[in-house]
Structure formats: structure tokens, C-alpha cells
Coordinates of C-alpha atoms in Angstrom, one line a residue:
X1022 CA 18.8 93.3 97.0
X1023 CA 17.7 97.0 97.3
X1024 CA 16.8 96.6 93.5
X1025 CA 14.6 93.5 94.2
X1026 CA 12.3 95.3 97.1
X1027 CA 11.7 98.0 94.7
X1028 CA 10.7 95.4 92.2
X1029 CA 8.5 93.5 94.8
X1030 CA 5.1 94.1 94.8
X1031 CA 3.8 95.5 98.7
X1032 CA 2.2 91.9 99.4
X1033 CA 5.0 90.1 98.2
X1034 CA 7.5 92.0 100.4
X1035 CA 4.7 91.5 103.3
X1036 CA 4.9 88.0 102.5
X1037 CA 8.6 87.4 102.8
X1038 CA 8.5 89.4 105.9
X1039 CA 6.3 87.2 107.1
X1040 CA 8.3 84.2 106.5
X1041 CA 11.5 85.3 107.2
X1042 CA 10.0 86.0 110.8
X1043 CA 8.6 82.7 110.7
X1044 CA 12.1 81.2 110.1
X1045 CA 13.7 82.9 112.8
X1046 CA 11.7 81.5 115.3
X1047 CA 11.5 78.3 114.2
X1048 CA 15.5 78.0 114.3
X1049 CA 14.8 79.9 118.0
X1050 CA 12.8 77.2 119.3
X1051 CA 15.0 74.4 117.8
X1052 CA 17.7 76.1 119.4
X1053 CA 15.7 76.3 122.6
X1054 CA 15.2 72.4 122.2
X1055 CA 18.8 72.3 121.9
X1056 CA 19.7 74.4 124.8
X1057 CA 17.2 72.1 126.9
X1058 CA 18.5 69.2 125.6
X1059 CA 21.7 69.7 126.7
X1060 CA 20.9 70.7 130.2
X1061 CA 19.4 67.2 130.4
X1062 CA 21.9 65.6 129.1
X1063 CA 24.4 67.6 131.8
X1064 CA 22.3 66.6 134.7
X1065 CA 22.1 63.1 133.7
X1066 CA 25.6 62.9 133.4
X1067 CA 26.6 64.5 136.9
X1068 CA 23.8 62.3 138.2
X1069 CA 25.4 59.2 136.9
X1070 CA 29.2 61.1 138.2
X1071 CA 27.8 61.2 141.5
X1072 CA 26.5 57.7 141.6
X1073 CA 29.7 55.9 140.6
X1074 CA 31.5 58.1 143.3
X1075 CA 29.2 57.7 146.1
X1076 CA 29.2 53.6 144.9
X1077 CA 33.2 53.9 144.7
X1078 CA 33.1 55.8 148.0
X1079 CA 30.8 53.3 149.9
X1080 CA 33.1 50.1 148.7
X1081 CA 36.0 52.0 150.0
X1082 CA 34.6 52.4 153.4
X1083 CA 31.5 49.7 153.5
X1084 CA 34.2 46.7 154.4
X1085 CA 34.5 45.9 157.9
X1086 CA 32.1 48.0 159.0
X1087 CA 29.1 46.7 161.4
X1088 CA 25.5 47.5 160.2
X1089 CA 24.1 51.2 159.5
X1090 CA 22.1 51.4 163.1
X1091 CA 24.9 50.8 165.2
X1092 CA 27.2 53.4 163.3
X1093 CA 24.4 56.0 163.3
X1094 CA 25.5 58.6 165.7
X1095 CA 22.7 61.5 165.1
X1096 CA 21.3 62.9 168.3
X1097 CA 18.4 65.3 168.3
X1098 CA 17.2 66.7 171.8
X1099 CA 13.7 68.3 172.5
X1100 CA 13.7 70.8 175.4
X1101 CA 10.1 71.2 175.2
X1102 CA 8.5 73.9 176.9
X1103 CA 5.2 73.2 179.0
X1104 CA 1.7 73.7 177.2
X1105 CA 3.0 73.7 173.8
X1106 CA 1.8 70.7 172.6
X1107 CA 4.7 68.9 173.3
X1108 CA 3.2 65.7 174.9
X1109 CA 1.5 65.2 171.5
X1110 CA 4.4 65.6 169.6
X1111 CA 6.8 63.1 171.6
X1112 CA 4.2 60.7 171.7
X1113 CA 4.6 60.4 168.0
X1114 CA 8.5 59.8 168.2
X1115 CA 7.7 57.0 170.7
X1116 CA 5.2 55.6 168.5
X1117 CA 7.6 55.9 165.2
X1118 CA 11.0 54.8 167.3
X1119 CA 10.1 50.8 166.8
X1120 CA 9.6 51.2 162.8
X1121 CA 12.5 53.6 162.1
X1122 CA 14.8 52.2 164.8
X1123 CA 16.1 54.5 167.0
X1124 CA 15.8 55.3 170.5
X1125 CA 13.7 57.7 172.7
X1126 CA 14.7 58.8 175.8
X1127 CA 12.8 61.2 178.5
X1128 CA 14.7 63.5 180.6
X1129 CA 13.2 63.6 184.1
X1130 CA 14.7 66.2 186.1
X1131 CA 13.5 66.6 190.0
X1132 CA 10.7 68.4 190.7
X1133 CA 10.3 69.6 186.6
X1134 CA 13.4 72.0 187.4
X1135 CA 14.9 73.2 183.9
X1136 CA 18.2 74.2 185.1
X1137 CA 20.3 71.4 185.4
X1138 CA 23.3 72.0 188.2
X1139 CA 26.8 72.5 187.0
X1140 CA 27.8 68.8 187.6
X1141 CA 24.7 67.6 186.1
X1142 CA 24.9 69.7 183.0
X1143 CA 28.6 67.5 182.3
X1144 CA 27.2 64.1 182.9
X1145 CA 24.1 64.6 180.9
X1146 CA 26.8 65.8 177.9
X1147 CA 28.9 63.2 178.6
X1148 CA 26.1 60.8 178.5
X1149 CA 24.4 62.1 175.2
X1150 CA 27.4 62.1 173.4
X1151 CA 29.3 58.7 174.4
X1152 CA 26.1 56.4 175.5
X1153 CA 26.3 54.6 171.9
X1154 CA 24.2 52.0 172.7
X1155 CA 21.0 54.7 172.5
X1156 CA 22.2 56.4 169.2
X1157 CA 20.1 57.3 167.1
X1158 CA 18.8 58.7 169.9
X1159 CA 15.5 61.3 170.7
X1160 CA 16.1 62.4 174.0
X1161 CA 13.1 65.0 175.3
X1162 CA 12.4 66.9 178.2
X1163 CA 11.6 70.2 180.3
X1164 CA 15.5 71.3 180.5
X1165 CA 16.6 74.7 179.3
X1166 CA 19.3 74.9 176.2
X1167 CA 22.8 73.4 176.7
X1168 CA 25.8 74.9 174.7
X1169 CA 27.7 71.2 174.1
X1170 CA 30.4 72.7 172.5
X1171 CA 31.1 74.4 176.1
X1172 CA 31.5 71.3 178.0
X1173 CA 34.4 70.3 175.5
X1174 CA 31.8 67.9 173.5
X1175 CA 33.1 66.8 170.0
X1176 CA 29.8 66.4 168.5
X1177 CA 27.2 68.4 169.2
X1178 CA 23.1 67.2 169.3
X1179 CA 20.5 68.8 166.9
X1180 CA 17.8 71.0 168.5
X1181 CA 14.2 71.1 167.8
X1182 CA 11.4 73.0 170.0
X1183 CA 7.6 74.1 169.5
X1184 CA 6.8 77.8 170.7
X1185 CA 3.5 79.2 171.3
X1186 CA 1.4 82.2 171.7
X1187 CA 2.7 83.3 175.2
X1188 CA -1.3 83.7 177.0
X1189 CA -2.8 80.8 175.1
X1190 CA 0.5 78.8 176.9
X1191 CA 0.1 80.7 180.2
X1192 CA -3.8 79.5 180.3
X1193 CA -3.7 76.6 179.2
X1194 CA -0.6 75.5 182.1
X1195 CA -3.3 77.5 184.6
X1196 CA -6.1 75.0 183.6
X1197 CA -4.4 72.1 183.5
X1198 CA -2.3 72.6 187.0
X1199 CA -6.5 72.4 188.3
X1200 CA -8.1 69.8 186.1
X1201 CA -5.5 67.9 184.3
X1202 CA -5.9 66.7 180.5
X1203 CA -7.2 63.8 178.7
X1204 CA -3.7 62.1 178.8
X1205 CA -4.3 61.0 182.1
X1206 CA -7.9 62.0 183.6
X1207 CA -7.1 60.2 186.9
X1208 CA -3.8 61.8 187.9
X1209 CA -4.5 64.1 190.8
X1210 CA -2.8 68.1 190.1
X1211 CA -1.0 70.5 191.7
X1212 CA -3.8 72.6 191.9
X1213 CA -6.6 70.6 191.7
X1214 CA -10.2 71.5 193.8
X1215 CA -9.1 75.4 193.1
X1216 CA -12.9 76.4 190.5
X1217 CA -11.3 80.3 190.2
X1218 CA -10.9 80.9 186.4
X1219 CA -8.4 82.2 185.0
X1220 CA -10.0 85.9 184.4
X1221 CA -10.8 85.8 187.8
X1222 CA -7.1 85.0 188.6
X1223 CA -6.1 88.2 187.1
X1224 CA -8.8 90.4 188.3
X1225 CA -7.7 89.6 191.8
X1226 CA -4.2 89.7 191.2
X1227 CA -3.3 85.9 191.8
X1228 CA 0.0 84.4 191.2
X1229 CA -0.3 82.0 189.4
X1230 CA -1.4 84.3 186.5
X1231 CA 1.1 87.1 187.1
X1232 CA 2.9 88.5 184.0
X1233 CA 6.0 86.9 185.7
X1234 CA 4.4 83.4 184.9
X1235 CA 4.6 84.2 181.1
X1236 CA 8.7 84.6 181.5
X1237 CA 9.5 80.6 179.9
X1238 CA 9.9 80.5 176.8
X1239 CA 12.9 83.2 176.6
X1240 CA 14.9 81.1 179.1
X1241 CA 14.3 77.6 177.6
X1242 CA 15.8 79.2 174.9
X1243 CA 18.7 81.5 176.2
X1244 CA 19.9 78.2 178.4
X1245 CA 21.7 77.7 182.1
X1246 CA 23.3 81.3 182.3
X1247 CA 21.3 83.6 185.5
X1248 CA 20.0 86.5 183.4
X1249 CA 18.2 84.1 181.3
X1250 CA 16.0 83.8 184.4
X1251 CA 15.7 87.6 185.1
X1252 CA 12.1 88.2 184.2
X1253 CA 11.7 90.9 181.2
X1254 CA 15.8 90.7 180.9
X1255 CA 16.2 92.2 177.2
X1256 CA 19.6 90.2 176.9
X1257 CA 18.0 87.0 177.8
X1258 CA 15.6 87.8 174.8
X1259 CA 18.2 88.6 172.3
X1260 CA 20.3 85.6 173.4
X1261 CA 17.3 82.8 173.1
X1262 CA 16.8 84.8 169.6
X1263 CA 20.7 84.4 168.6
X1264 CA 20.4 80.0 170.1
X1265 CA 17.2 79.8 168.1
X1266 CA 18.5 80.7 164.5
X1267 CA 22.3 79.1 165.1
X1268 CA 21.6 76.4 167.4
X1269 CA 18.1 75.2 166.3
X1270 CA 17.8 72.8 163.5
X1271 CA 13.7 74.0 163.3
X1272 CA 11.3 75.5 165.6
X1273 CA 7.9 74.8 165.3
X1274 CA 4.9 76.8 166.8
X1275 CA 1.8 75.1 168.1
X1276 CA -0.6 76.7 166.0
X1277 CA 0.9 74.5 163.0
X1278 CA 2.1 71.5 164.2
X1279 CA 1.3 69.6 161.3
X1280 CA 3.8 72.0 158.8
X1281 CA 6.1 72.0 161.7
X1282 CA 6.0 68.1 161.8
X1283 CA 5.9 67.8 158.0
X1284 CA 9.0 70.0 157.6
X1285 CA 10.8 67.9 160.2
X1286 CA 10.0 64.1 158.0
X1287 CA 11.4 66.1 154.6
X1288 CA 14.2 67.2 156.2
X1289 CA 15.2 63.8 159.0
X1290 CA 13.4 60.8 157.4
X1291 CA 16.4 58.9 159.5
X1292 CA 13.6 60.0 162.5
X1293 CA 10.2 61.1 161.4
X1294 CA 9.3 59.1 157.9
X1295 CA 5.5 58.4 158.8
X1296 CA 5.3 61.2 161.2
X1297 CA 2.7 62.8 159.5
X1298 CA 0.7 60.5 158.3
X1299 CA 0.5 59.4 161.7
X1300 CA -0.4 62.8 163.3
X1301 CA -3.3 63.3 160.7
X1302 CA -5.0 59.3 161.3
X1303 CA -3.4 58.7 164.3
X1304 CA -6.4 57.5 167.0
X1305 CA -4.9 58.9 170.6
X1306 CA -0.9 59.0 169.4
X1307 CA -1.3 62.8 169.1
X1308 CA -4.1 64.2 170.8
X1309 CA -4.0 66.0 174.3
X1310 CA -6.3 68.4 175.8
X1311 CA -6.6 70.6 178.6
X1312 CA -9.8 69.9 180.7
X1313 CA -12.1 72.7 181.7
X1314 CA -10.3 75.4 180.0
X1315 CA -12.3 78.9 179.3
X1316 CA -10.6 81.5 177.1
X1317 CA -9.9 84.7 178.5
X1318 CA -11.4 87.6 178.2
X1319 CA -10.4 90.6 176.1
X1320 CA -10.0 92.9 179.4
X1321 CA -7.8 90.1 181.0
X1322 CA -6.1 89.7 177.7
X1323 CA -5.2 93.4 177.6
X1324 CA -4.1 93.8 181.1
X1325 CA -1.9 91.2 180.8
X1326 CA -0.2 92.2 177.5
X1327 CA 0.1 96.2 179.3
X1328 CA 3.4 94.0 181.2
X1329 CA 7.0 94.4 179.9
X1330 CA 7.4 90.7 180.3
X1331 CA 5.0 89.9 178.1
X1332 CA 6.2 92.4 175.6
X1333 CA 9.5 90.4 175.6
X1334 CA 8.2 87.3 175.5
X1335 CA 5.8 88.1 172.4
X1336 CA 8.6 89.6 170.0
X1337 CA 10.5 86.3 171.0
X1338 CA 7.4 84.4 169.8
X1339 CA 6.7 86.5 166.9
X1340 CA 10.4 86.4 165.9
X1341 CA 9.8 82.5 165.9
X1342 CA 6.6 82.4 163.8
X1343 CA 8.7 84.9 161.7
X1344 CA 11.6 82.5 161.2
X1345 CA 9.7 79.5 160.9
X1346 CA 7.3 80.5 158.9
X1347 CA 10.1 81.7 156.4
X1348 CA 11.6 78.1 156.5
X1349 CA 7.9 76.8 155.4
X1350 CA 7.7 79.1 152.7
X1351 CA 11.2 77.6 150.7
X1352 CA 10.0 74.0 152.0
X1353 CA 6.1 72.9 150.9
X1354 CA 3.9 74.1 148.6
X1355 CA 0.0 74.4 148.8
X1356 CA -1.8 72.8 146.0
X1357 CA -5.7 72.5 146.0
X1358 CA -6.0 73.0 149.9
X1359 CA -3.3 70.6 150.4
X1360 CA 0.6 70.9 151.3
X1361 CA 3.3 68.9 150.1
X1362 CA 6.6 69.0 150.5
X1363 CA 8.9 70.7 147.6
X1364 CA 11.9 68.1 146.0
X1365 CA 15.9 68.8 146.2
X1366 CA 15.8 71.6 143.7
X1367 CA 19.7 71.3 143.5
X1368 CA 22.1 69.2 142.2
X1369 CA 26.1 68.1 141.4
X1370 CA 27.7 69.1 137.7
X1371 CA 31.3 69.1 136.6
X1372 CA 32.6 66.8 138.6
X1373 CA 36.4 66.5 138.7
X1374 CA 38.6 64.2 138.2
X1375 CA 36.3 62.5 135.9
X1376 CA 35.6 58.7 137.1
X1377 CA 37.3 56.2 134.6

């Protein structure tokens, strides 16, 4: 072979090079082919695997049993935290409840109190989990977090919640305890015939716009135990941020509802198919606004955020935009100024024992 390169003229050698490279990655890309072929083929197979076992499966158990909706036993609660948009998100639940058949159910606790007394806290467990006849149910309402799992529960409901930025909550509850919303014009408030604004509130060092009003969304989260009530309490921060990641299916903020609600129809269609679609057309299902509301200025802004409690209650709302934004990046896309959702990127292969 050495002898024939020496014979070889320089082009001819150039030329065989050349086509030897050629060759190779021809057979390369045939063996790509191949390699890709066969992945196919693998996923089709474990596709078709899990099919006849999930079919198998479903004749094993489907006999005897009574229809899907009166075996479905998923529970979701909302303890939704004033001003966060929360009205406008349970409205669509009521309005998808008929078409996706389950049930919705509002929590109305005396006065608006969140913290539910001892006896109280067992009979609205005992009631969530045994009350069959509202499963699938969507119960919602100003209550602070319940540990079920405390109470001797055997199942235990999913969580959801909406946060927001903790002054953009605190004014907008100040406005509408004065002049209400759009929801309901004609309902007389709390506060209503009071004209001082909200800057003004601070300058003169009124209560209802004390940093002590922006301790709520800490103890929605951290739940029924006292230091979760403690204004600026550290542990009451670090256990709403421990209930948030373990005990929260997804938390949402205000300032994107839609991702939040899009997330929420990829991941419990059972619940939400539609939900989006409706909150983007959706004529008066989703929309609720503060009357009167002026924003605050930057000195009233900075006062308030010179307070330890707001200091808390921020890294508990950044730590939520942090977490939920992270779920939104591994769930949608954005393509030409438009999300969509991302499909199951995993599946089932080498099934055993093989189905005969």
C-alpha cells in the first residue's frame, strides 16, 4: 500500500482522500439514521407496552365501579390572600365548575378572620376530606394554611395561592376598604366617606397604612401556629417559605396571572381545561378593579420599605416570584410573542414482564 502512494500522482492521492472522507460520513449518517431509527422504534414499542397495561389495568379494576365523577377524590384549596387578584381568579373556577364538573365551594369565616379555632380547624378537615358528595372539589377562601396531615387526615388537599408585590397589595386593600371595586359598585365599605390618600395616610402616620398592615402574606402561608402572626417574626418567614415549596402545588403572583393560570390548565386539566382561554376573552368572568386608587409616591414608597416588616415580607415575595418563575421556565415556551405550554418530554421504555 506504501508502494502504491509513492506511485500515485499528488492529485490522485488528493482524490482518494477526498473520497475515502466522503465514505466515512456517508456510512456516519446512515448510521445516524440507524441510531434514530431505532430510538423510534423503542418509543413506539414502550408506548404500545404501556397502552396494553394501562388497558389490562383499567379492565382489571373498571368492573363494578360507578362512573369517573363520583370516584374522583382530588381536592384543591385556595387560601387566597386579599388584593391579589384572587376574586378574578375564583370567578373563573365558578365559571369552568359546570363544563368540567366539579364543585366550588367558598369558605366564609366570621368577620374575614383567617385563623380558624382549634375545633373549627378539625371539622373543616374532617369535612374536606369525607364530604364525597363535593369531590372534585375547589374550596376557596381567606383562611391561613392547614397542615391536614396534623389532624390525622389520610389524604391531604393540593394547595394553590397568588402572591403579590407587598405595597401594590397594601394600597390597593387601603383603596378599596374606601371606595370598593367594580365587582360590586353599590356595596357600602368599611371605610367608605374617608377622601385621605394613601400618601397622606403615611405622612400622618395612620393606621391603616402602618408597616404592620403589610404583615399577611407570611402568615397565610406559615398557617394557625401564634408566631406566624408576630409581625416581622423571621421564623414565621422561613416557615411560609418551607409550606410554599413542600406544601404548594404552584404559586402564582399577580403580576402574571395568565402564566400562573396557564401553568395550572397544563398541569390539572381535571380543573382548569378552558381556563385560559377564558381569562384572555372572558367579558366580566375575570376582571376586578379597585375604584379610585392613586399610586404612591416614591417618598411614601421608601418610607415604608425603611420597616423590618416589609423587609420580611418582600424576600417572602421575591422568594415566590423566584420559585415560580423557575417552574414557568421548565413549563411554556415563548414563540413569536406568544406562550405555549411545553409537551410530556418523558416517557416509559423496557417494560417488564413483557405483555403476552
Amino acid at each position: 500500500m506504501g508502494l502504491l502512494r509513492i506511485m500515485m500522482p499528488p492529485k490522485i492521492q488528493l482524490l482518494a482522500v477526498l473520497a475515502f472522507g466522503v465514505a466515512m460520513l456517508l456510512i456516519e449518517n446512515q448510521i445516524q439514521k440507524l441510531h434514530e431509527s431505532r430510538v423510534r422504534l423503542e418509543r413506539t414499542i414502550a408506548r404500545h407496552e404501556v397502552a396494553e397495561v394501562e388497558q389490562r389495568h383499567s379492565e382489571d379494576v373498571g368492573q363494578g365501579l360507578s362512573s369517573l365523577a363520583e370516584k374522583d377524590d382530588m381536592v384543591i384549596i385556595y387560601n387566597r390572600v386579599p388584593k391579589t387578584a384572587s376574586t378574578s381568579f375564583t370567578n373563573i373556577a365558578y365559571d369552568l365548575c359546570g363544563k368540567n364538573r366539579f364543585h366550588v365551594l367558598h369558605i366564609n369565616t366570621t368577620k374575614n378572620n383567617p385563623v380558624m379555632s382549634l375545633q373549627d380547624q378539625v371539622r373543616f378537615v374532617r369535612n374536606v376530606t369525607s364530604w364525597r358528595q363535593m369531590k372534585p372539589g375547589f374550596y376557596h377562601g381567606h383562611v391561613a394554611y392547614l397542615d391536614f396531615s396534623k389532624y390525622g387526615a389520610k389524604g391531604k388537599p393540593m394547595y394553590i395561592n397568588v402572591v403579590r408585590d407587598p405595597i401594590e397589595r397594601l394600597v390597593s386593600y387601603y383603596y378599596f376598604l374606601r371606595f370598593g371595586d367594580d365587582y360590586r359598585p353599590g356595596l357600602r365599605r368599611r371605610k367608605q366617606g374617608d377622601k385621605k390618600t394613601f400618601d397622606e395616610c403615611v405622612s400622618s402616620g395612620g393606621s391603616d397604612c402602618a408597616p404592620e398592615k403589610l404583615w399577611l402574606q407570611i402568615p397565610f402561608f406559615c398557617g394557625h401556629h401564634s408566631e406566624c402572626w408576630n409581625a416581622g417574626s423571621r421564623w414565621a418567614l422561613e416557615q411560609a417559605k418551607y409550606n410554599l415549596v413542600n406544601e404548594y402545588l404552584l404559586v402564582g403572583v399577580t403580576e402574571e396571572l395568565e402564566d400562573f393560570i396557564m401553568i395550572l390548565e397544563a398541569a390539572l386539566p381535571r380543573f382548569f381545561k378552558g381556563a385560559t382561554e377564558l381569562y384572555r376573552t372572558g367579558k366580566k368572568s375575570h376582571l376586578r378593579k379597585t375604584t379610585e386608587k392613586k399610586p404612591p409616591t416614591k417618598e411614601t414608597i421608601a418610607k415604608l420599605q425603611q420597616s423590618n416588616v416589609w423587609k420580611i415580607e418582600n424576600e417572602f415575595y421575591e422568594f415566590a416570584l423566584e420559585q415560580f418563575q423557575f417552574v414557568r421556565a421548565h413549563a411554556v415556551r415563548e414563540k413569536d410573542g406568544e406562550l405555549y405550554v411545553l409537551a410530556q418530554s418523558f416517557f416509559y421504555e423496557k417494560i417488564y414482564p413483557k405483555v403476552n
